[in-house]
C-alpha atoms as a printed R data frame, in Angstrom:
    type eleno elety resid chain resno       x       y       z
1   ATOM     1    CA   MET     A     1   3.335  28.534 -42.284
2   ATOM     2    CA   ARG     A     2   1.430  31.477 -40.830
3   ATOM     3    CA   GLU     A     3  -1.895  29.851 -41.762
4   ATOM     4    CA   SER     A     4  -0.854  26.581 -40.096
5   ATOM     5    CA   PHE     A     5   0.108  28.412 -36.929
6   ATOM     6    CA   ALA     A     6  -3.195  30.291 -36.932
7   ATOM     7    CA   GLY     A     7  -5.083  27.026 -37.395
8   ATOM     8    CA   VAL     A     8  -3.257  25.334 -34.510
9   ATOM     9    CA   MET     A     9  -3.897  28.310 -32.246
10  ATOM    10    CA   SER     A    10  -7.593  28.387 -33.145
11  ATOM    11    CA   VAL     A    11  -7.974  24.714 -32.142
12  ATOM    12    CA   ALA     A    12  -5.913  25.332 -29.007
13  ATOM    13    CA   TYR     A    13  -8.054  28.337 -28.074
14  ATOM    14    CA   LYS     A    14 -11.231  26.308 -28.563
15  ATOM    15    CA   GLU     A    15  -9.869  23.505 -26.362
16  ATOM    16    CA   PHE     A    16  -8.731  26.023 -23.756
17  ATOM    17    CA   LEU     A    17 -12.285  27.393 -23.532
18  ATOM    18    CA   HIS     A    18 -13.590  23.867 -22.927
19  ATOM    19    CA   ILE     A    19 -11.190  23.508 -19.986
20  ATOM    20    CA   VAL     A    20 -11.902  26.905 -18.430
21  ATOM    21    CA   ARG     A    21 -15.668  26.637 -18.727
22  ATOM    22    CA   ASP     A    22 -15.776  23.240 -17.016
23  ATOM    23    CA   ARG     A    23 -15.535  24.213 -13.339
24  ATOM    24    CA   ARG     A    24 -15.230  20.601 -12.214
25  ATOM    25    CA   ILE     A    25 -12.087  20.139 -14.282
26  ATOM    26    CA   MET     A    26 -10.636  23.417 -13.043
27  ATOM    27    CA   VAL     A    27 -11.215  22.470  -9.411
28  ATOM    28    CA   LEU     A    28  -9.726  19.038 -10.060
29  ATOM    29    CA   VAL     A    29  -6.669  20.449 -11.809
30  ATOM    30    CA   LEU     A    30  -5.985  23.221  -9.302
31  ATOM    31    CA   LEU     A    31  -6.578  21.291  -6.071
32  ATOM    32    CA   LEU     A    32  -5.618  17.713  -6.838
33  ATOM    33    CA   PRO     A    33  -1.864  18.165  -7.516
34  ATOM    34    CA   PRO     A    34  -0.961  20.016  -4.270
35  ATOM    35    CA   LEU     A    35  -3.305  17.859  -2.186
36  ATOM    36    CA   MET     A    36  -1.924  14.622  -3.618
37  ATOM    37    CA   THR     A    37   1.642  15.864  -3.169
38  ATOM    38    CA   LEU     A    38   0.966  16.651   0.492
39  ATOM    39    CA   MET     A    39  -0.868  13.391   1.068
40  ATOM    40    CA   PHE     A    40   1.675  11.120  -0.593
41  ATOM    41    CA   GLY     A    41   4.586  13.171   0.724
42  ATOM    42    CA   HIS     A    42   3.542  12.796   4.357
43  ATOM    43    CA   ALA     A    43   2.706   9.140   3.769
44  ATOM    44    CA   PHE     A    44   6.255   8.425   2.558
45  ATOM    45    CA   GLU     A    45   8.104  11.062   4.591
46  ATOM    46    CA   VAL     A    46   9.049   8.619   7.382
47  ATOM    47    CA   THR     A    47   9.544   4.920   6.617
48  ATOM    48    CA   ALA     A    48  11.195   3.771   9.838
49  ATOM    49    CA   LEU     A    49   8.947   1.484  11.852
50  ATOM    50    CA   THR     A    50   7.846   3.085  15.118
51  ATOM    51    CA   GLY     A    51   5.298   2.141  17.734
52  ATOM    52    CA   ALA     A    52   4.611  -1.359  16.432
53  ATOM    53    CA   PRO     A    53   2.337  -3.096  18.968
54  ATOM    54    CA   ILE     A    54   4.085  -6.199  20.355
55  ATOM    55    CA   SER     A    55   3.328  -8.218  23.461
56  ATOM    56    CA   ILE     A    56   6.008  -9.669  25.725
57  ATOM    57    CA   GLU     A    57   5.481 -12.637  28.011
58  ATOM    58    CA   ASP     A    58   8.112 -13.554  30.606
59  ATOM    59    CA   ARG     A    59   7.667 -17.251  31.337
60  ATOM    60    CA   ASP     A    60  11.126 -17.443  32.873
61  ATOM    61    CA   GLY     A    61  10.855 -14.908  35.679
62  ATOM    62    CA   SER     A    62  14.610 -14.861  36.247
63  ATOM    63    CA   GLU     A    63  16.801 -11.861  36.987
64  ATOM    64    CA   ALA     A    64  18.233 -12.039  33.445
65  ATOM    65    CA   SER     A    65  14.776 -12.018  31.848
66  ATOM    66    CA   ARG     A    66  13.685  -9.051  33.976
67  ATOM    67    CA   ARG     A    67  16.842  -7.137  32.976
68  ATOM    68    CA   PHE     A    68  16.134  -7.941  29.326
69  ATOM    69    CA   VAL     A    69  12.562  -6.637  29.581
70  ATOM    70    CA   GLU     A    70  13.786  -3.408  31.168
71  ATOM    71    CA   PHE     A    71  16.492  -3.092  28.508
72  ATOM    72    CA   VAL     A    72  14.168  -3.347  25.482
73  ATOM    73    CA   ARG     A    73  11.244  -1.354  26.931
74  ATOM    74    CA   PRO     A    74  12.612   2.111  25.834
75  ATOM    75    CA   ASN     A    75  13.007   0.924  22.211
76  ATOM    76    CA   GLU     A    76  10.802   3.283  20.132
77  ATOM    77    CA   THR     A    77  10.323   0.689  17.412
78  ATOM    78    CA   PHE     A    78   7.838  -1.128  19.624
79  ATOM    79    CA   THR     A    79   4.887  -0.361  21.833
80  ATOM    80    CA   TRP     A    80   5.168  -3.096  24.436
81  ATOM    81    CA   LYS     A    81   2.159  -4.829  25.937
82  ATOM    82    CA   GLU     A    82   3.259  -6.940  28.886
83  ATOM    83    CA   LYS     A    83   1.069  -9.911  29.653
84  ATOM    84    CA   PRO     A    84   1.254 -12.406  32.510
85  ATOM    85    CA   ALA     A    85   3.022 -15.720  32.011
86  ATOM    86    CA   GLY     A    86   0.670 -18.401  30.784
87  ATOM    87    CA   ASP     A    87   0.802 -21.868  29.353
88  ATOM    88    CA   GLU     A    88   2.749 -23.108  26.348
89  ATOM    89    CA   SER     A    89  -0.018 -22.231  23.897
90  ATOM    90    CA   GLU     A    90   0.574 -20.094  20.832
91  ATOM    91    CA   PRO     A    91  -0.332 -16.416  21.343
92  ATOM    92    CA   ASP     A    92  -3.428 -15.072  19.618
93  ATOM    93    CA   LEU     A    93  -2.130 -11.915  17.867
94  ATOM    94    CA   LEU     A    94  -5.546 -11.005  16.503
95  ATOM    95    CA   LYS     A    95  -7.132 -11.102  19.939
96  ATOM    96    CA   GLU     A    96  -4.196  -9.245  21.510
97  ATOM    97    CA   LYS     A    97  -4.344  -6.616  18.706
98  ATOM    98    CA   THR     A    98  -0.596  -6.871  18.222
99  ATOM    99    CA   GLN     A    99   1.669  -7.471  15.243
100 ATOM   100    CA   ALA     A   100   4.039  -9.758  17.134
101 ATOM   101    CA   SER     A   101   4.512 -11.508  20.447
102 ATOM   102    CA   LEU     A   102   7.828 -12.149  22.180
103 ATOM   103    CA   VAL     A   103   7.945 -15.025  24.644
104 ATOM   104    CA   ILE     A   104  10.855 -15.525  27.053
105 ATOM   105    CA   PRO     A   105  10.714 -19.278  27.662
106 ATOM   106    CA   ALA     A   106  11.240 -20.946  31.015
107 ATOM   107    CA   GLY     A   107  14.893 -21.684  31.714
108 ATOM   108    CA   TRP     A   108  16.164 -18.830  29.542
109 ATOM   109    CA   GLY     A   109  18.196 -17.170  32.328
110 ATOM   110    CA   LYS     A   110  19.591 -20.509  33.517
111 ATOM   111    CA   GLY     A   111  20.620 -21.375  29.974
112 ATOM   112    CA   LEU     A   112  22.651 -18.154  29.741
113 ATOM   113    CA   LYS     A   113  24.555 -19.056  32.906
114 ATOM   114    CA   ASP     A   114  25.098 -22.679  31.871
115 ATOM   115    CA   GLY     A   115  26.422 -21.736  28.430
116 ATOM   116    CA   GLU     A   116  23.440 -23.370  26.705
117 ATOM   117    CA   PRO     A   117  21.203 -20.419  25.790
118 ATOM   118    CA   VAL     A   118  17.537 -21.154  25.104
119 ATOM   119    CA   ALA     A   119  16.088 -19.423  22.039
120 ATOM   120    CA   LEU     A   120  13.634 -16.594  22.507
121 ATOM   121    CA   GLN     A   121  10.315 -17.230  20.789
122 ATOM   122    CA   LEU     A   122   9.023 -14.548  18.418
123 ATOM   123    CA   PHE     A   123   5.574 -14.913  16.852
124 ATOM   124    CA   VAL     A   124   5.080 -12.455  13.970
125 ATOM   125    CA   ASP     A   125   2.018 -11.573  11.917
126 ATOM   126    CA   GLY     A   126   3.106 -12.605   8.421
127 ATOM   127    CA   SER     A   127   0.199 -10.978   6.576
128 ATOM   128    CA   ASP     A   128   2.339  -7.841   6.154
129 ATOM   129    CA   THR     A   129   5.726  -9.167   5.089
130 ATOM   130    CA   THR     A   130   7.457  -5.786   5.200
131 ATOM   131    CA   THR     A   131   6.418  -4.976   8.769
132 ATOM   132    CA   GLY     A   132   7.160  -8.533   9.900
133 ATOM   133    CA   ASP     A   133  10.733  -8.365   8.603
134 ATOM   134    CA   GLN     A   134  11.250  -4.937  10.186
135 ATOM   135    CA   ILE     A   135  10.015  -6.187  13.563
136 ATOM   136    CA   LYS     A   136  12.316  -9.209  13.417
137 ATOM   137    CA   GLY     A   137  15.318  -7.094  12.380
138 ATOM   138    CA   ALA     A   138  14.731  -4.498  15.098
139 ATOM   139    CA   LEU     A   139  14.296  -7.187  17.752
140 ATOM   140    CA   MET     A   140  17.469  -8.977  16.647
141 ATOM   141    CA   GLY     A   141  19.332  -5.676  16.990
142 ATOM   142    CA   ALA     A   142  17.914  -5.163  20.491
143 ATOM   143    CA   VAL     A   143  18.936  -8.692  21.509
144 ATOM   144    CA   GLY     A   144  22.454  -8.045  20.172
145 ATOM   145    CA   ASP     A   145  22.733  -4.813  22.139
146 ATOM   146    CA   PHE     A   146  21.563  -6.566  25.320
147 ATOM   147    CA   GLN     A   147  24.093  -9.325  24.737
148 ATOM   148    CA   MET     A   148  26.908  -6.796  24.358
149 ATOM   149    CA   SER     A   149  25.916  -4.940  27.530
150 ATOM   150    CA   SER     A   150  25.659  -8.224  29.459
151 ATOM   151    CA   ARG     A   151  29.086  -9.279  28.190
152 ATOM   152    CA   GLN     A   152  30.610  -5.991  29.307
153 ATOM   153    CA   ALA     A   153  28.959  -6.303  32.733
154 ATOM   154    CA   MET     A   154  30.324  -9.838  33.050
155 ATOM   155    CA   ILE     A   155  33.854  -8.681  32.146
156 ATOM   156    CA   ASP     A   156  33.666  -5.806  34.619
157 ATOM   157    CA   GLY     A   157  32.647  -8.250  37.355
158 ATOM   158    CA   LEU     A   158  35.563 -10.655  36.867
159 ATOM   159    CA   PRO     A   159  37.949 -10.970  39.837
160 ATOM   160    CA   ALA     A   160  41.318  -9.245  39.743
161 ATOM   161    CA   GLU     A   161  43.097 -12.616  39.502
162 ATOM   162    CA   VAL     A   162  41.662 -13.118  36.056
163 ATOM   163    CA   PHE     A   163  43.110  -9.823  34.821
164 ATOM   164    CA   ASP     A   164  46.459 -10.648  36.429
165 ATOM   165    CA   LEU     A   165  46.444 -13.953  34.591
166 ATOM   166    CA   ALA     A   166  45.488 -12.217  31.362
167 ATOM   167    CA   GLU     A   167  48.486  -9.903  31.641
168 ATOM   168    CA   GLN     A   168  50.741 -12.959  31.513
169 ATOM   169    CA   MET     A   169  49.393 -13.889  28.109
170 ATOM   170    CA   PRO     A   170  51.366 -12.842  25.006
171 ATOM   171    CA   VAL     A   171  50.493  -9.373  23.759
172 ATOM   172    CA   ALA     A   172  49.372 -10.675  20.371
173 ATOM   173    CA   VAL     A   173  46.979 -13.161  21.997
174 ATOM   174    CA   ARG     A   174  45.540 -10.475  24.284
175 ATOM   175    CA   LYS     A   175  44.941  -8.121  21.357
176 ATOM   176    CA   GLU     A   176  43.228 -10.838  19.366
177 ATOM   177    CA   PHE     A   177  41.061 -11.708  22.381
178 ATOM   178    CA   VAL     A   178  40.037  -8.079  22.868
179 ATOM   179    CA   SER     A   179  39.204  -7.779  19.166
180 ATOM   180    CA   ALA     A   180  37.027 -10.903  19.332
181 ATOM   181    CA   MET     A   181  35.162  -9.665  22.428
182 ATOM   182    CA   GLU     A   182  34.382  -6.176  21.134
183 ATOM   183    CA   GLN     A   183  31.795  -5.370  18.489
184 ATOM   184    CA   TRP     A   184  33.519  -4.772  15.185
185 ATOM   185    CA   PRO     A   185  32.947  -1.234  13.904
186 ATOM   186    CA   VAL     A   186  31.564  -0.427  10.474
187 ATOM   187    CA   GLU     A   187  32.150   3.067   9.116
188 ATOM   188    CA   THR     A   188  29.202   4.028   6.941
189 ATOM   189    CA   ARG     A   189  29.023   6.893   4.457
190 ATOM   190    CA   ILE     A   190  25.697   7.614   2.771
191 ATOM   191    CA   LEU     A   191  26.066   8.731  -0.838
192 ATOM   192    CA   TYR     A   192  23.516  10.457  -3.105
193 ATOM   193    CA   ASN     A   193  20.855  10.700  -0.383
194 ATOM   194    CA   PRO     A   194  22.851  11.588   2.755
195 ATOM   195    CA   ARG     A   195  19.733  12.662   4.660
196 ATOM   196    CA   LYS     A   196  18.328   9.145   4.137
197 ATOM   197    CA   ARG     A   197  14.868  10.506   3.411
198 ATOM   198    CA   PHE     A   198  12.532   8.255   1.477
199 ATOM   199    CA   ILE     A   199  10.550  11.288   0.346
200 ATOM   200    CA   ASP     A   200  13.547  12.374  -1.747
201 ATOM   201    CA   TYR     A   201  13.479   9.006  -3.502
202 ATOM   202    CA   VAL     A   202   9.741   8.810  -4.013
203 ATOM   203    CA   ILE     A   203   9.025  12.414  -5.119
204 ATOM   204    CA   PRO     A   204   9.636  11.629  -8.839
205 ATOM   205    CA   GLY     A   205   7.009   8.900  -8.558
206 ATOM   206    CA   ILE     A   206   4.565  11.347  -6.968
207 ATOM   207    CA   ILE     A   207   5.146  13.922  -9.705
208 ATOM   208    CA   GLY     A   208   4.847  11.314 -12.454
209 ATOM   209    CA   LEU     A   209   1.753   9.769 -10.861
210 ATOM   210    CA   ILE     A   210  -0.079  13.101 -10.695
211 ATOM   211    CA   LEU     A   211   0.918  14.144 -14.197
212 ATOM   212    CA   GLN     A   212   0.053  10.844 -15.840
213 ATOM   213    CA   LEU     A   213  -3.223  10.540 -13.976
214 ATOM   214    CA   LEU     A   214  -4.406  13.994 -15.040
215 ATOM   215    CA   THR     A   215  -2.912  14.235 -18.514
216 ATOM   216    CA   VAL     A   216  -3.958  10.809 -19.761
217 ATOM   217    CA   THR     A   217  -7.495  10.939 -18.348
218 ATOM   218    CA   LEU     A   218  -8.203  14.551 -19.362
219 ATOM   219    CA   MET     A   219  -6.622  14.177 -22.788
220 ATOM   220    CA   ALA     A   220  -8.469  10.923 -23.385
221 ATOM   221    CA   CYS     A   221 -11.769  12.815 -23.304
222 ATOM   222    CA   THR     A   222 -10.924  15.518 -25.853
223 ATOM   223    CA   ILE     A   223 -11.707  13.900 -29.210
224 ATOM   224    CA   ALA     A   224 -14.308  11.611 -27.635
225 ATOM   225    CA   ARG     A   225 -16.105  14.732 -26.378
226 ATOM   226    CA   GLU     A   226 -16.028  16.233 -29.867
227 ATOM   227    CA   ARG     A   227 -17.372  12.984 -31.312
228 ATOM   228    CA   GLU     A   228 -20.197  12.822 -28.762
229 ATOM   229    CA   SER     A   229 -21.236  16.423 -29.337
230 ATOM   230    CA   GLY     A   230 -21.087  16.013 -33.123
231 ATOM   231    CA   THR     A   231 -18.486  18.747 -33.641
232 ATOM   232    CA   LEU     A   232 -15.710  16.356 -34.712
233 ATOM   233    CA   SER     A   233 -17.120  15.976 -38.219
234 ATOM   234    CA   GLN     A   234 -17.355  19.758 -38.557
235 ATOM   235    CA   LEU     A   235 -13.766  20.097 -37.393
236 ATOM   236    CA   MET     A   236 -12.541  17.444 -39.831
237 ATOM   237    CA   VAL     A   237 -14.090  19.100 -42.906
238 ATOM   238    CA   THR     A   238 -12.298  22.392 -42.256
239 ATOM   239    CA   SER     A   239  -9.068  23.287 -44.002
240 ATOM   240    CA   LEU     A   240  -7.102  22.199 -40.938
241 ATOM   241    CA   ARG     A   241  -4.805  19.224 -41.397
242 ATOM   242    CA   ARG     A   242  -4.908  16.273 -39.017
243 ATOM   243    CA   GLY     A   243  -1.523  17.152 -37.547
244 ATOM   244    CA   GLU     A   244  -2.659  20.711 -36.832
245 ATOM   245    CA   ILE     A   245  -5.737  19.414 -35.033
246 ATOM   246    CA   VAL     A   246  -3.605  17.080 -32.935
247 ATOM   247    CA   VAL     A   247  -1.141  19.829 -31.996
248 ATOM   248    CA   GLY     A   248  -3.964  22.237 -31.248
249 ATOM   249    CA   LYS     A   249  -5.602  19.682 -28.955
250 ATOM   250    CA   VAL     A   250  -2.352  18.890 -27.110
251 ATOM   251    CA   LEU     A   251  -1.089  22.465 -26.664
252 ATOM   252    CA   PRO     A   252  -3.544  23.703 -23.957
253 ATOM   253    CA   TYR     A   253  -3.037  20.581 -21.857
254 ATOM   254    CA   LEU     A   254   0.717  20.878 -22.250
255 ATOM   255    CA   VAL     A   255   0.665  24.432 -20.875
256 ATOM   256    CA   LEU     A   256  -1.692  23.361 -18.094
257 ATOM   257    CA   SER     A   257   0.528  20.379 -17.217
258 ATOM   258    CA   LEU     A   258   3.611  22.587 -16.981
259 ATOM   259    CA   PHE     A   259   1.698  24.663 -14.460
260 ATOM   260    CA   LEU     A   260   0.874  21.485 -12.530
261 ATOM   261    CA   ILE     A   261   4.554  20.549 -12.451
262 ATOM   262    CA   GLY     A   262   5.366  23.960 -11.012
263 ATOM   263    CA   MET     A   263   2.797  23.514  -8.225
264 ATOM   264    CA   THR     A   264   3.971  20.006  -7.365
265 ATOM   265    CA   VAL     A   265   7.657  20.915  -7.333
266 ATOM   266    CA   ALA     A   266   6.916  24.011  -5.225
267 ATOM   267    CA   VAL     A   267   5.116  21.921  -2.600
268 ATOM   268    CA   ALA     A   268   7.935  19.359  -2.577
269 ATOM   269    CA   TYR     A   269  10.618  22.043  -2.232
270 ATOM   270    CA   PHE     A   270   9.052  24.452   0.236
271 ATOM   271    CA   HIS     A   271   7.032  22.032   2.366
272 ATOM   272    CA   PHE     A   272   9.170  18.866   2.357
273 ATOM   273    CA   GLY     A   273  12.569  20.438   1.675
274 ATOM   274    CA   VAL     A   274  13.284  18.228  -1.365
275 ATOM   275    CA   LEU     A   275  16.320  19.450  -3.295
276 ATOM   276    CA   PHE     A   276  16.366  19.351  -7.095
277 ATOM   277    CA   HIS     A   277  19.661  19.303  -9.016
278 ATOM   278    CA   GLN     A   278  20.115  20.504 -12.613
279 ATOM   279    CA   PRO     A   279  16.647  22.066 -13.122
280 ATOM   280    CA   LEU     A   280  17.129  22.490 -16.881
281 ATOM   281    CA   ILE     A   281  17.649  18.763 -17.427
282 ATOM   282    CA   LEU     A   282  14.782  17.974 -15.069
283 ATOM   283    CA   GLY     A   283  12.614  20.362 -17.072
284 ATOM   284    CA   LEU     A   284  13.521  18.532 -20.287
285 ATOM   285    CA   ILE     A   285  12.628  15.180 -18.699
286 ATOM   286    CA   CYS     A   286   9.265  16.533 -17.539
287 ATOM   287    CA   PHE     A   287   8.525  18.105 -20.926
288 ATOM   288    CA   LEU     A   288   9.183  14.896 -22.875
289 ATOM   289    CA   PHE     A   289   7.211  12.859 -20.349
290 ATOM   290    CA   LEU     A   290   4.297  15.260 -20.685
291 ATOM   291    CA   CYS     A   291   4.351  15.028 -24.467
292 ATOM   292    CA   CYS     A   292   4.382  11.224 -24.242
293 ATOM   293    CA   SER     A   293   1.544  11.138 -21.690
294 ATOM   294    CA   LEU     A   294  -0.554  13.596 -23.677
295 ATOM   295    CA   GLY     A   295   0.063  11.547 -26.804
296 ATOM   296    CA   LEU     A   296  -1.151   8.424 -25.028
297 ATOM   297    CA   GLY     A   297  -4.288  10.222 -23.891
298 ATOM   298    CA   LEU     A   298  -4.900  11.528 -27.393
299 ATOM   299    CA   LEU     A   299  -4.424   8.056 -28.845
300 ATOM   300    CA   ILE     A   300  -6.964   6.638 -26.382
301 ATOM   301    CA   SER     A   301  -9.364   9.446 -27.284
302 ATOM   302    CA   ALA     A   302  -8.988   8.746 -30.989
303 ATOM   303    CA   ILE     A   303 -10.052   5.093 -30.631
304 ATOM   304    CA   SER     A   304 -12.906   5.825 -28.194
305 ATOM   305    CA   THR     A   305 -16.450   6.593 -29.273
306 ATOM   306    CA   THR     A   306 -17.605   8.111 -25.964
307 ATOM   307    CA   GLN     A   307 -15.999   9.880 -23.001
308 ATOM   308    CA   THR     A   308 -16.997   7.026 -20.720
309 ATOM   309    CA   GLN     A   309 -15.186   4.549 -22.922
310 ATOM   310    CA   ALA     A   310 -12.146   6.830 -23.059
311 ATOM   311    CA   ILE     A   311 -11.954   7.051 -19.265
312 ATOM   312    CA   GLN     A   312 -12.340   3.274 -18.958
313 ATOM   313    CA   LEU     A   313  -9.487   2.684 -21.393
314 ATOM   314    CA   ALA     A   314  -7.339   5.265 -19.588
315 ATOM   315    CA   VAL     A   315  -7.940   3.585 -16.227
316 ATOM   316    CA   PHE     A   316  -7.257   0.180 -17.768
317 ATOM   317    CA   TYR     A   317  -3.881   1.487 -18.973
318 ATOM   318    CA   LEU     A   318  -2.989   3.290 -15.730
319 ATOM   319    CA   LEU     A   319  -3.788   0.400 -13.366
320 ATOM   320    CA   PRO     A   320  -0.654  -1.693 -14.135
321 ATOM   321    CA   VAL     A   321   1.532   1.382 -14.636
322 ATOM   322    CA   PHE     A   322   1.476   2.635 -11.045
323 ATOM   323    CA   PRO     A   323   2.627  -0.551  -9.257
324 ATOM   324    CA   LEU     A   324   4.994  -1.736 -12.014
325 ATOM   325    CA   SER     A   325   6.774   1.484 -13.015
326 ATOM   326    CA   GLY     A   326   9.090   1.783 -10.015
327 ATOM   327    CA   ALA     A   327   7.345   4.940  -8.846
328 ATOM   328    CA   PHE     A   328   7.286   3.905  -5.183
329 ATOM   329    CA   ALA     A   329   9.557   0.842  -5.003
330 ATOM   330    CA   PRO     A   330  12.763  -0.219  -6.782
331 ATOM   331    CA   LEU     A   331  12.242  -2.153 -10.002
332 ATOM   332    CA   GLU     A   332  14.833  -4.681  -8.798
333 ATOM   333    CA   GLN     A   333  12.157  -6.101  -6.490
334 ATOM   334    CA   LEU     A   334  10.127  -7.206  -9.523
335 ATOM   335    CA   PRO     A   335  10.764 -10.462 -11.439
336 ATOM   336    CA   ALA     A   336  12.842 -10.122 -14.605
337 ATOM   337    CA   SER     A   337   9.854 -10.958 -16.829
338 ATOM   338    CA   ILE     A   338   7.766  -8.190 -15.236
339 ATOM   339    CA   ARG     A   339  10.601  -5.683 -15.614
340 ATOM   340    CA   VAL     A   340  10.441  -6.251 -19.380
341 ATOM   341    CA   ILE     A   341   6.824  -5.073 -19.299
342 ATOM   342    CA   SER     A   342   7.761  -2.162 -17.015
343 ATOM   343    CA   ALA     A   343  10.269  -0.950 -19.591
344 ATOM   344    CA   THR     A   344   7.386  -0.156 -21.971
345 ATOM   345    CA   PHE     A   345   5.844   2.417 -19.590
346 ATOM   346    CA   PRO     A   346   6.815   6.097 -19.964
347 ATOM   347    CA   LEU     A   347   6.504   6.561 -16.189
348 ATOM   348    CA   THR     A   348   9.269   3.974 -15.668
349 ATOM   349    CA   HIS     A   349  11.733   5.962 -17.781
350 ATOM   350    CA   PHE     A   350  10.598   9.251 -16.235
351 ATOM   351    CA   CYS     A   351  11.241   8.036 -12.678
352 ATOM   352    CA   HIS     A   352  14.587   6.474 -13.630
353 ATOM   353    CA   ALA     A   353  15.863   9.598 -15.389
354 ATOM   354    CA   PHE     A   354  14.496  12.011 -12.773
355 ATOM   355    CA   ARG     A   355  16.152  10.102  -9.901
356 ATOM   356    CA   LEU     A   356  19.487   9.856 -11.671
357 ATOM   357    CA   VAL     A   357  19.571  13.616 -12.141
358 ATOM   358    CA   SER     A   358  17.911  14.757  -8.910
359 ATOM   359    CA   LEU     A   359  19.508  12.289  -6.473
360 ATOM   360    CA   HIS     A   360  22.760  11.301  -8.191
361 ATOM   361    CA   ASP     A   361  23.363  14.627  -9.938
362 ATOM   362    CA   ALA     A   362  24.061  12.612 -13.108
363 ATOM   363    CA   GLY     A   363  24.714  14.268 -16.444
364 ATOM   364    CA   ILE     A   364  22.516  13.981 -19.505
365 ATOM   365    CA   SER     A   365  24.689  11.182 -20.923
366 ATOM   366    CA   TRP     A   366  23.324   8.838 -18.225
367 ATOM   367    CA   ILE     A   367  19.703   9.321 -19.297
368 ATOM   368    CA   VAL     A   368  19.962   9.440 -23.104
369 ATOM   369    CA   GLY     A   369  18.120   6.136 -23.436
370 ATOM   370    CA   ASP     A   370  15.223   7.347 -21.283
371 ATOM   371    CA   LEU     A   371  14.978  10.634 -23.197
372 ATOM   372    CA   VAL     A   372  14.986   8.850 -26.553
373 ATOM   373    CA   PHE     A   373  12.227   6.509 -25.364
374 ATOM   374    CA   LEU     A   374  10.043   9.415 -24.230
375 ATOM   375    CA   LEU     A   375  10.705  11.374 -27.421
376 ATOM   376    CA   VAL     A   376   9.887   8.424 -29.673
377 ATOM   377    CA   GLY     A   377   6.841   7.602 -27.558
378 ATOM   378    CA   ALA     A   378   5.523  11.132 -27.925
379 ATOM   379    CA   GLY     A   379   6.033  11.100 -31.682
380 ATOM   380    CA   VAL     A   380   4.512   7.656 -32.210
381 ATOM   381    CA   THR     A   381   1.405   8.296 -30.095
382 ATOM   382    CA   CYS     A   382   0.667  11.702 -31.602
383 ATOM   383    CA   ALA     A   383   1.243  10.413 -35.140
384 ATOM   384    CA   GLY     A   384  -0.936   7.385 -34.377
385 ATOM   385    CA   ALA     A   385  -3.722   9.641 -33.151
386 ATOM   386    CA   ALA     A   386  -3.535  11.690 -36.365
387 ATOM   387    CA   VAL     A   387  -3.709   8.539 -38.508
388 ATOM   388    CA   LEU     A   388  -6.653   7.182 -36.534
389 ATOM   389    CA   LEU     A   389  -8.475  10.498 -36.940
390 ATOM   390    CA   ARG     A   390  -8.122  10.249 -40.697
391 ATOM   391    CA   ARG     A   391  -9.332   6.647 -40.783
392 ATOM   392    CA   VAL     A   392 -12.290   7.337 -38.482
393 ATOM   393    CA   HIS     A   393 -13.337  10.325 -40.570
394 ATOM   394    CA   ASP     A   394 -12.872   8.515 -43.869
């Protein structure tokens, strides 16, 4: 037992020297996690659409259309660009450098008075579906608010005879009429993320992205580096067993990755104010995810003949993981067939478990399946790497 421990530590010490002596890796490891956390954090800190460039063209020129333009101008969702009324041609959004164009058609004000409202015309750039939907939703809300204010102004301007006549109506009818005329209230209570900050939702994806990017790529080069330098054969003929070599290779990167987690969490907590519930359970999730990611990197390294090939295989694996793991968007947005593939990624289970604990304050019973997947994944990948080492050497 003591000899096995000494053998593991000797391999770990050798691997640790490789890391420390490579200044490029040290700079990458020390600077990339906090910089990426700051960059992604600020990118996802605010998701509400603000300042979207949109042109408005008043082809009606009525009092109602002018009041509508004045009403929507203070809306911070849009940056309005008023343009003179033109012909009936379709607006050129690319030339106008806008994402949408709102046209108030001729006869709009008259239609409101006659009880036959004419539809406003909204032209939206559909190349960005998310922004287009947000612009349409915000504009529909602004139109609804203008309609409510116009209705109230119309009621306030009714002659006194109308109110005298209304008082003669049955009380039940009057109450029902008032209820129909007023906007129905909706009482909303935000659970689990009461501050409604997207950064709180996306921070597990940022942590997982940084960890998987560094651990898989760095770990993928370990055995390939030994094979390129010719030291792998020397290492394999020693008295060390394959499992001891694997553990010795993983151990330095595991310690280094735990340090990276500490830096990333510190930036998220102190700079962005992200709160983390149940740190012990979160630590267990991170530890198992690290073991699984390091095992994947080691497995890639074991089947690669050069460091270049190892990095290519690592990138090939990571490319589908980032968009399909639910790191930055809910998995429910993906088709059911794609979600089956997503369930095979460790990052998917890491993000799911981390969010349940950090946002929902869920107990460990809610994430047993994710923990088992990460634990089995770590064991299978590390064992696979040890088997491949034996076969390659033999």
